mmCIF file of C-alpha atoms in Angstrom:
data_model
loop_
_atom_site.group_PDB
_atom_site.id
_atom_site.type_symbol
_atom_site.label_atom_id
_atom_site.label_comp_id
_atom_site.label_asym_id
_atom_site.label_seq_id
_atom_site.Cartn_x
_atom_site.Cartn_y
_atom_site.Cartn_z
ATOM 1 C CA MET Z 1 -7.043 -28.337 -8.449
ATOM 2 C CA GLY Z 2 -6.994 -27.200 -4.830
ATOM 3 C CA THR Z 3 -6.939 -23.747 -3.319
ATOM 4 C CA THR Z 4 -3.882 -21.506 -3.639
ATOM 5 C CA VAL Z 5 -3.243 -19.142 -0.714
ATOM 6 C CA ILE Z 6 -1.322 -15.935 -1.397
ATOM 7 C CA LYS Z 7 -0.041 -13.260 0.970
ATOM 8 C CA SER Z 8 -1.010 -9.788 -0.226
ATOM 9 C CA TYR Z 9 1.341 -7.327 1.496
ATOM 10 C CA ALA Z 10 0.735 -3.720 2.555
ATOM 11 C CA LYS Z 11 3.025 -0.711 2.022
ATOM 12 C CA ILE Z 12 3.991 2.539 3.688
ATOM 13 C CA ASN Z 13 5.214 5.789 2.139
ATOM 14 C CA ILE Z 14 8.381 7.169 3.723
ATOM 15 C CA CYS Z 15 8.252 10.112 1.298
ATOM 16 C CA LEU Z 16 5.501 11.357 -1.021
ATOM 17 C CA ASN Z 17 5.422 14.352 -3.363
ATOM 18 C CA VAL Z 18 2.421 15.335 -5.474
ATOM 19 C CA GLY Z 19 2.945 17.095 -8.803
ATOM 20 C CA ASN Z 20 0.596 18.345 -11.484
ATOM 21 C CA LYS Z 21 -2.788 16.818 -12.207
ATOM 22 C CA ARG Z 22 -2.892 15.053 -15.569
ATOM 23 C CA LYS Z 23 -5.650 15.033 -18.186
ATOM 24 C CA ASP Z 24 -6.620 11.500 -17.125
ATOM 25 C CA GLY Z 25 -7.315 12.719 -13.579
ATOM 26 C CA TYR Z 26 -4.218 11.181 -12.005
ATOM 27 C CA HIS Z 27 -1.429 13.233 -10.431
ATOM 28 C CA GLU Z 28 2.291 13.072 -11.145
ATOM 29 C CA LEU Z 29 3.901 11.522 -8.074
ATOM 30 C CA ASP Z 30 7.384 10.968 -6.678
ATOM 31 C CA MET Z 31 7.352 8.532 -3.748
ATOM 32 C CA VAL Z 32 9.443 6.155 -1.723
ATOM 33 C CA MET Z 33 7.421 3.071 -0.836
ATOM 34 C CA LEU Z 34 8.390 0.247 1.494
ATOM 35 C CA PRO Z 35 6.524 -3.074 1.598
ATOM 36 C CA ILE Z 36 5.665 -4.361 5.050
ATOM 37 C CA GLU Z 37 4.960 -7.775 6.519
ATOM 38 C CA LEU Z 38 1.315 -6.912 7.301
ATOM 39 C CA HIS Z 39 -0.787 -8.731 4.719
ATOM 40 C CA ASP Z 40 -4.202 -9.882 3.605
ATOM 41 C CA SER Z 41 -4.637 -13.517 2.557
ATOM 42 C CA ILE Z 42 -6.084 -14.280 -0.872
ATOM 43 C CA LEU Z 43 -7.529 -17.744 -1.490
ATOM 44 C CA ILE Z 44 -7.794 -18.587 -5.190
ATOM 45 C CA SER Z 45 -9.430 -21.699 -6.629
ATOM 46 C CA LYS Z 46 -10.803 -22.612 -10.054
ATOM 47 C CA GLU Z 47 -14.565 -22.680 -10.488
ATOM 48 C CA LYS Z 48 -16.273 -25.772 -11.818
ATOM 49 C CA ARG Z 49 -17.052 -26.028 -15.528
ATOM 50 C CA ASN Z 50 -20.705 -24.997 -15.114
ATOM 51 C CA ALA Z 51 -19.828 -21.701 -13.395
ATOM 52 C CA LYS Z 52 -20.993 -18.520 -15.150
ATOM 53 C CA ASP Z 53 -18.627 -15.945 -13.680
ATOM 54 C CA HIS Z 54 -15.879 -15.343 -11.149
ATOM 55 C CA PHE Z 55 -17.057 -15.414 -7.540
ATOM 56 C CA ILE Z 56 -15.331 -12.894 -5.277
ATOM 57 C CA THR Z 57 -15.911 -12.445 -1.552
ATOM 58 C CA ILE Z 58 -14.202 -10.238 1.029
ATOM 59 C CA ASP Z 59 -14.651 -10.692 4.784
ATOM 60 C CA ASP Z 60 -14.865 -6.964 5.485
ATOM 61 C CA PHE Z 61 -18.453 -5.852 5.021
ATOM 62 C CA SER Z 62 -17.428 -2.207 4.658
ATOM 63 C CA ILE Z 63 -15.843 -3.066 1.288
ATOM 64 C CA SER Z 64 -17.922 -3.533 -1.851
ATOM 65 C CA ALA Z 65 -17.417 -7.008 -3.261
ATOM 66 C CA ASP Z 66 -19.303 -6.403 -6.519
ATOM 67 C CA LYS Z 67 -18.062 -6.627 -10.079
ATOM 68 C CA TYR Z 68 -16.278 -3.294 -9.864
ATOM 69 C CA ASN Z 69 -13.793 -3.939 -7.091
ATOM 70 C CA THR Z 70 -10.121 -3.947 -7.955
ATOM 71 C CA VAL Z 71 -9.792 -7.723 -7.740
ATOM 72 C CA ALA Z 72 -12.574 -8.248 -10.292
ATOM 73 C CA GLN Z 73 -11.070 -5.622 -12.577
ATOM 74 C CA ALA Z 74 -7.650 -7.260 -12.283
ATOM 75 C CA ILE Z 75 -9.005 -10.635 -13.391
ATOM 76 C CA ASP Z 76 -10.967 -9.088 -16.266
ATOM 77 C CA LYS Z 77 -7.922 -7.280 -17.655
ATOM 78 C CA LEU Z 78 -5.738 -10.381 -17.361
ATOM 79 C CA GLN Z 79 -8.438 -12.482 -19.057
ATOM 80 C CA LYS Z 80 -8.771 -10.055 -21.984
ATOM 81 C CA LYS Z 81 -5.008 -9.988 -22.472
ATOM 82 C CA TYR Z 82 -4.382 -13.755 -22.337
ATOM 83 C CA ASN Z 83 -7.752 -15.084 -23.556
ATOM 84 C CA PHE Z 84 -8.301 -17.805 -20.950
ATOM 85 C CA ASP Z 85 -11.752 -19.229 -20.176
ATOM 86 C CA ASP Z 86 -11.061 -20.356 -16.608
ATOM 87 C CA LEU Z 87 -13.235 -18.873 -13.877
ATOM 88 C CA PHE Z 88 -12.126 -18.426 -10.284
ATOM 89 C CA THR Z 89 -13.428 -18.228 -6.754
ATOM 90 C CA ILE Z 90 -11.507 -15.564 -4.863
ATOM 91 C CA PHE Z 91 -11.775 -15.045 -1.105
ATOM 92 C CA VAL Z 92 -9.906 -12.125 0.470
ATOM 93 C CA HIS Z 93 -9.290 -12.287 4.207
ATOM 94 C CA LYS Z 94 -8.611 -8.678 5.263
ATOM 95 C CA ASN Z 95 -5.977 -7.718 7.819
ATOM 96 C CA ILE Z 96 -4.893 -4.457 6.167
ATOM 97 C CA PRO Z 97 -7.113 -1.615 7.410
ATOM 98 C CA ILE Z 98 -9.091 0.193 4.703
ATOM 99 C CA GLN Z 99 -8.906 3.948 3.994
ATOM 100 C CA ALA Z 100 -5.567 3.850 5.773
ATOM 101 C CA GLY Z 101 -3.053 4.709 3.032
ATOM 102 C CA LEU Z 102 -1.572 1.199 3.219
ATOM 103 C CA GLY Z 103 -2.460 0.057 -0.300
ATOM 104 C CA GLY Z 104 -4.681 -2.892 0.627
ATOM 105 C CA GLY Z 105 -6.960 -2.791 -2.422
ATOM 106 C CA SER Z 106 -4.052 -2.175 -4.800
ATOM 107 C CA SER Z 107 -2.104 -5.038 -3.255
ATOM 108 C CA ASN Z 108 -5.068 -7.415 -3.588
ATOM 109 C CA ALA Z 109 -5.364 -6.607 -7.290
ATOM 110 C CA ALA Z 110 -1.645 -7.100 -7.994
ATOM 111 C CA PHE Z 111 -1.293 -10.332 -6.032
ATOM 112 C CA THR Z 112 -4.445 -11.761 -7.648
ATOM 113 C CA VAL Z 113 -2.919 -11.089 -11.066
ATOM 114 C CA LYS Z 114 0.344 -12.730 -9.996
ATOM 115 C CA GLY Z 115 -1.513 -15.688 -8.507
ATOM 116 C CA ILE Z 116 -3.594 -16.432 -11.585
ATOM 117 C CA ASN Z 117 -0.556 -16.012 -13.822
ATOM 118 C CA LYS Z 118 1.166 -18.718 -11.799
ATOM 119 C CA ILE Z 119 -1.852 -21.034 -11.488
ATOM 120 C CA LEU Z 120 -2.604 -20.968 -15.248
ATOM 121 C CA LYS Z 121 1.082 -20.889 -16.221
ATOM 122 C CA LEU Z 122 0.412 -17.939 -18.531
ATOM 123 C CA GLY Z 123 4.095 -17.072 -18.620
ATOM 124 C CA ALA Z 124 3.470 -13.334 -18.290
ATOM 125 C CA SER Z 125 6.604 -11.428 -17.335
ATOM 126 C CA ASP Z 126 6.679 -8.948 -14.458
ATOM 127 C CA ASP Z 127 6.821 -6.119 -17.017
ATOM 128 C CA GLU Z 128 3.691 -7.442 -18.720
ATOM 129 C CA LEU Z 129 1.900 -7.752 -15.389
ATOM 130 C CA ARG Z 130 2.897 -4.201 -14.461
ATOM 131 C CA THR Z 131 1.422 -2.945 -17.736
ATOM 132 C CA ILE Z 132 -1.878 -4.595 -16.858
ATOM 133 C CA CYS Z 133 -1.738 -3.216 -13.335
ATOM 134 C CA GLU Z 134 -1.114 0.365 -14.513
ATOM 135 C CA LYS Z 135 -4.746 0.494 -15.591
ATOM 136 C CA LEU Z 136 -5.979 -0.475 -12.135
ATOM 137 C CA GLY Z 137 -4.493 2.360 -10.036
ATOM 138 C CA GLY Z 138 -1.264 4.178 -9.242
ATOM 139 C CA ASP Z 139 -0.079 1.911 -6.404
ATOM 140 C CA VAL Z 140 -0.863 -1.407 -8.087
ATOM 141 C CA PRO Z 141 2.316 -1.881 -10.216
ATOM 142 C CA PHE Z 142 4.502 -1.468 -7.101
ATOM 143 C CA PHE Z 143 3.157 -4.719 -5.688
ATOM 144 C CA ILE Z 144 4.322 -6.819 -8.647
ATOM 145 C CA ASP Z 145 7.920 -6.645 -7.382
ATOM 146 C CA CYS Z 146 6.879 -5.617 -3.852
ATOM 147 C CA LYS Z 147 10.334 -4.311 -2.933
ATOM 148 C CA PRO Z 148 11.509 -0.975 -1.498
ATOM 149 C CA SER Z 149 11.202 1.389 -4.451
ATOM 150 C CA ARG Z 150 11.085 4.919 -5.745
ATOM 151 C CA CYS Z 151 7.799 5.201 -7.627
ATOM 152 C CA GLN Z 152 7.175 7.972 -10.148
ATOM 153 C CA GLY Z 153 4.691 8.870 -12.870
ATOM 154 C CA ILE Z 154 1.334 7.958 -11.360
ATOM 155 C CA GLY Z 155 3.192 5.321 -9.346
ATOM 156 C CA GLU Z 156 3.830 2.891 -12.183
ATOM 157 C CA LYS Z 157 7.515 3.734 -12.737
ATOM 158 C CA CYS Z 158 9.187 1.757 -9.949
ATOM 159 C CA SER Z 159 12.938 1.681 -9.336
ATOM 160 C CA PRO Z 160 14.279 -0.583 -6.553
ATOM 161 C CA ILE Z 161 16.223 1.102 -3.741
ATOM 162 C CA GLU Z 162 18.467 -0.204 -0.965
ATOM 163 C CA VAL Z 163 17.404 -0.204 2.684
ATOM 164 C CA LYS Z 164 20.289 -0.956 5.032
ATOM 165 C CA ASN Z 165 18.508 -1.108 8.388
ATOM 166 C CA ASP Z 166 16.061 -3.743 9.562
ATOM 167 C CA TYR Z 167 13.028 -1.720 10.603
ATOM 168 C CA TYR Z 168 10.254 -2.626 12.984
ATOM 169 C CA VAL Z 169 7.033 -0.802 12.196
ATOM 170 C CA LEU Z 170 4.166 0.385 14.364
ATOM 171 C CA ILE Z 171 0.982 1.360 12.535
ATOM 172 C CA VAL Z 172 -1.730 3.370 14.263
ATOM 173 C CA LYS Z 173 -5.021 4.060 12.496
ATOM 174 C CA PRO Z 174 -7.811 6.203 13.948
ATOM 175 C CA LYS Z 175 -11.418 5.066 13.562
ATOM 176 C CA GLN Z 176 -12.043 7.524 10.760
ATOM 177 C CA GLY Z 177 -10.395 6.715 7.452
ATOM 178 C CA CYS Z 178 -9.511 8.944 4.511
ATOM 179 C CA SER Z 179 -10.968 8.790 1.024
ATOM 180 C CA THR Z 180 -8.070 8.995 -1.443
ATOM 181 C CA LYS Z 181 -10.280 10.838 -3.933
ATOM 182 C CA ASP Z 182 -11.317 13.449 -1.356
ATOM 183 C CA VAL Z 183 -7.786 13.981 -0.064
ATOM 184 C CA TYR Z 184 -6.482 14.659 -3.574
ATOM 185 C CA ARG Z 185 -9.449 16.941 -4.308
ATOM 186 C CA VAL Z 186 -8.666 19.112 -1.295
ATOM 187 C CA GLY Z 187 -4.949 18.890 -2.058
ATOM 188 C CA ASP Z 188 -5.609 20.483 -5.454
ATOM 189 C CA GLU Z 189 -6.860 23.561 -3.612
ATOM 190 C CA LEU Z 190 -3.835 23.848 -1.313
ATOM 191 C CA GLU Z 191 -0.171 24.649 -1.732
ATOM 192 C CA LEU Z 192 1.421 21.321 -0.892
ATOM 193 C CA ASP Z 193 4.851 20.810 0.666
ATOM 194 C CA THR Z 194 7.611 19.050 -1.243
ATOM 195 C CA TYR Z 195 10.373 16.804 0.074
ATOM 196 C CA ASP Z 196 13.828 15.686 -1.033
ATOM 197 C CA VAL Z 197 13.302 12.139 -2.308
ATOM 198 C CA ASP Z 198 16.968 11.731 -3.271
ATOM 199 C CA LYS Z 199 18.052 12.473 0.302
ATOM 200 C CA VAL Z 200 15.521 10.006 1.719
ATOM 201 C CA ILE Z 201 16.853 7.289 -0.586
ATOM 202 C CA GLU Z 202 20.440 8.119 0.369
ATOM 203 C CA CYS Z 203 19.656 7.939 4.099
ATOM 204 C CA LEU Z 204 17.867 4.604 3.724
ATOM 205 C CA LYS Z 205 20.829 3.178 1.798
ATOM 206 C CA GLU Z 206 23.336 4.394 4.405
ATOM 207 C CA GLY Z 207 21.172 3.498 7.405
ATOM 208 C CA ASN Z 208 21.421 7.077 8.691
ATOM 209 C CA ASP Z 209 18.207 7.499 10.695
ATOM 210 C CA ASP Z 210 19.241 10.793 12.298
ATOM 211 C CA GLU Z 211 19.439 12.357 8.851
ATOM 212 C CA LEU Z 212 16.410 10.470 7.523
ATOM 213 C CA VAL Z 213 14.167 12.201 10.062
ATOM 214 C CA LYS Z 214 15.066 15.562 8.507
ATOM 215 C CA TYR Z 215 13.928 14.617 5.010
ATOM 216 C CA ILE Z 216 10.853 12.376 5.315
ATOM 217 C CA GLY Z 217 7.502 13.921 4.502
ATOM 218 C CA ASN Z 218 4.098 13.372 2.936
ATOM 219 C CA ALA Z 219 2.533 16.107 0.814
ATOM 220 C CA LEU Z 220 -0.926 14.594 1.338
ATOM 221 C CA GLU Z 221 -0.783 15.053 5.091
ATOM 222 C CA LYS Z 222 -1.973 18.652 4.916
ATOM 223 C CA PRO Z 223 -5.219 17.866 3.031
ATOM 224 C CA ALA Z 224 -5.763 14.651 5.044
ATOM 225 C CA LEU Z 225 -5.679 16.661 8.274
ATOM 226 C CA THR Z 226 -8.733 18.618 7.113
ATOM 227 C CA PHE Z 227 -10.688 15.350 7.319
ATOM 228 C CA VAL Z 228 -8.947 13.628 10.244
ATOM 229 C CA PRO Z 229 -7.182 16.123 12.554
ATOM 230 C CA GLU Z 230 -6.433 13.198 14.883
ATOM 231 C CA ILE Z 231 -3.586 12.227 12.551
ATOM 232 C CA GLU Z 232 -1.469 14.982 14.086
ATOM 233 C CA THR Z 233 -2.378 13.865 17.616
ATOM 234 C CA ILE Z 234 -1.239 10.316 16.859
ATOM 235 C CA LYS Z 235 2.052 11.571 15.423
ATOM 236 C CA GLU Z 236 2.753 13.567 18.573
ATOM 237 C CA LYS Z 237 1.911 10.592 20.801
ATOM 238 C CA LEU Z 238 4.316 8.336 18.913
ATOM 239 C CA LYS Z 239 7.091 10.920 19.111
ATOM 240 C CA ALA Z 240 6.476 11.249 22.854
ATOM 241 C CA PHE Z 241 7.361 7.550 23.190
ATOM 242 C CA GLY Z 242 10.781 8.313 21.725
ATOM 243 C CA LEU Z 243 9.989 7.288 18.162
ATOM 244 C CA LYS Z 244 11.552 9.687 15.662
ATOM 245 C CA ILE Z 245 10.664 8.385 12.197
ATOM 246 C CA VAL Z 246 6.931 9.088 12.271
ATOM 247 C CA LEU Z 247 4.721 9.887 9.265
ATOM 248 C CA MET Z 248 1.272 9.476 7.775
ATOM 249 C CA SER Z 249 1.181 6.837 5.044
ATOM 250 C CA GLY Z 250 -0.279 7.443 1.591
ATOM 251 C CA SER Z 251 -3.486 9.477 1.647
ATOM 252 C CA GLY Z 252 -4.109 8.516 5.294
ATOM 253 C CA SER Z 253 -5.435 8.059 7.809
ATOM 254 C CA SER Z 254 -2.883 5.641 9.289
ATOM 255 C CA VAL Z 255 0.333 6.873 10.898
ATOM 256 C CA PHE Z 256 3.437 4.704 11.140
ATOM 257 C CA ALA Z 257 6.650 4.749 13.146
ATOM 258 C CA LEU Z 258 9.885 3.058 12.054
ATOM 259 C CA SER Z 259 12.626 1.994 14.434
ATOM 260 C CA THR Z 260 15.471 -0.489 14.649
ATOM 261 C CA ASP Z 261 14.676 -0.699 18.390
ATOM 262 C CA LYS Z 262 12.135 -3.481 18.906
ATOM 263 C CA LYS Z 263 11.643 -2.606 22.590
ATOM 264 C CA LEU Z 264 10.721 0.960 21.713
ATOM 265 C CA ILE Z 265 8.092 -0.280 19.243
ATOM 266 C CA ASN Z 266 6.745 -2.800 21.771
ATOM 267 C CA ASN Z 267 6.464 -0.189 24.520
ATOM 268 C CA ALA Z 268 4.586 2.216 22.251
ATOM 269 C CA PHE Z 269 2.331 -0.634 21.109
ATOM 270 C CA LYS Z 270 1.320 -1.358 24.704
ATOM 271 C CA GLU Z 271 0.674 2.285 25.566
ATOM 272 C CA ILE Z 272 -1.221 3.556 22.525
ATOM 273 C CA GLN Z 273 -4.134 1.124 22.307
ATOM 274 C CA GLY Z 274 -7.529 2.663 23.136
ATOM 275 C CA ASP Z 275 -9.635 3.864 20.215
ATOM 276 C CA TYR Z 276 -7.083 3.044 17.542
ATOM 277 C CA THR Z 277 -6.254 0.070 15.364
ATOM 278 C CA VAL Z 278 -2.638 -0.662 16.339
ATOM 279 C CA ILE Z 279 -0.444 -3.110 14.430
ATOM 280 C CA LYS Z 280 3.166 -4.247 14.828
ATOM 281 C CA THR Z 281 4.961 -5.388 11.692
ATOM 282 C CA LYS Z 282 8.297 -5.134 9.807
ATOM 283 C CA VAL Z 283 9.664 -3.658 6.603
ATOM 284 C CA LEU Z 284 10.245 -6.249 3.886
ATOM 285 C CA LYS Z 285 13.333 -6.055 1.695
#
């Protein structure tokens, strides 16, 4: 069998609320997540019969590619559930910046699970795959459907939402990233803001961007700023270009801007290069 190539998409958070910390260490969340066209590429192929284990490589040397990465964990959990003996070579070509709040590692895990399910014809339903993915991290189940969604619980309870407008996206990431664990740790010590998720969903459905600007927000921005103050600088720069829907994604450190005006996105893209990683992409529906 040859190599299967899978696109592993990123996400942005247009709204994110953080609730109480649970006994298992996770937090109760209420988020609106949008998948975007930016993606890693995952190459999956079966190992030969004499192989002893899965072989996983990632072409970003800042990421650990040992047994404990999310891709390895995803395969292990799928293997235990469906009792297959096949071993795989997995190569992940990274385009999604790390420590950016864009869900790259979570996406890789989910799309690996989906890929192997298809290759081996396991017949696992999306619900069954989501159950497996729940044990890998809060964002992972979202990527099974990979559609605009309201995500609650620790992120595993995903309900599809409607997005009327076709959005172009500009992502700007400073050199310094944010550790999700550290951002939540500091967040536990602060009084975090809360945002009206229902209103955000309503505005997205109606395509009312003027109202949407009033309701978007990310509770993790306050703790993330203690690590990367430049996040605020980037937001102000994007707004100065005329972009209105501007927010930090996830636990940071990337900032995104949404607009239906492609020229506005292109102009900002040209002007805000410098010391940042700058990416143009689109929202997927």
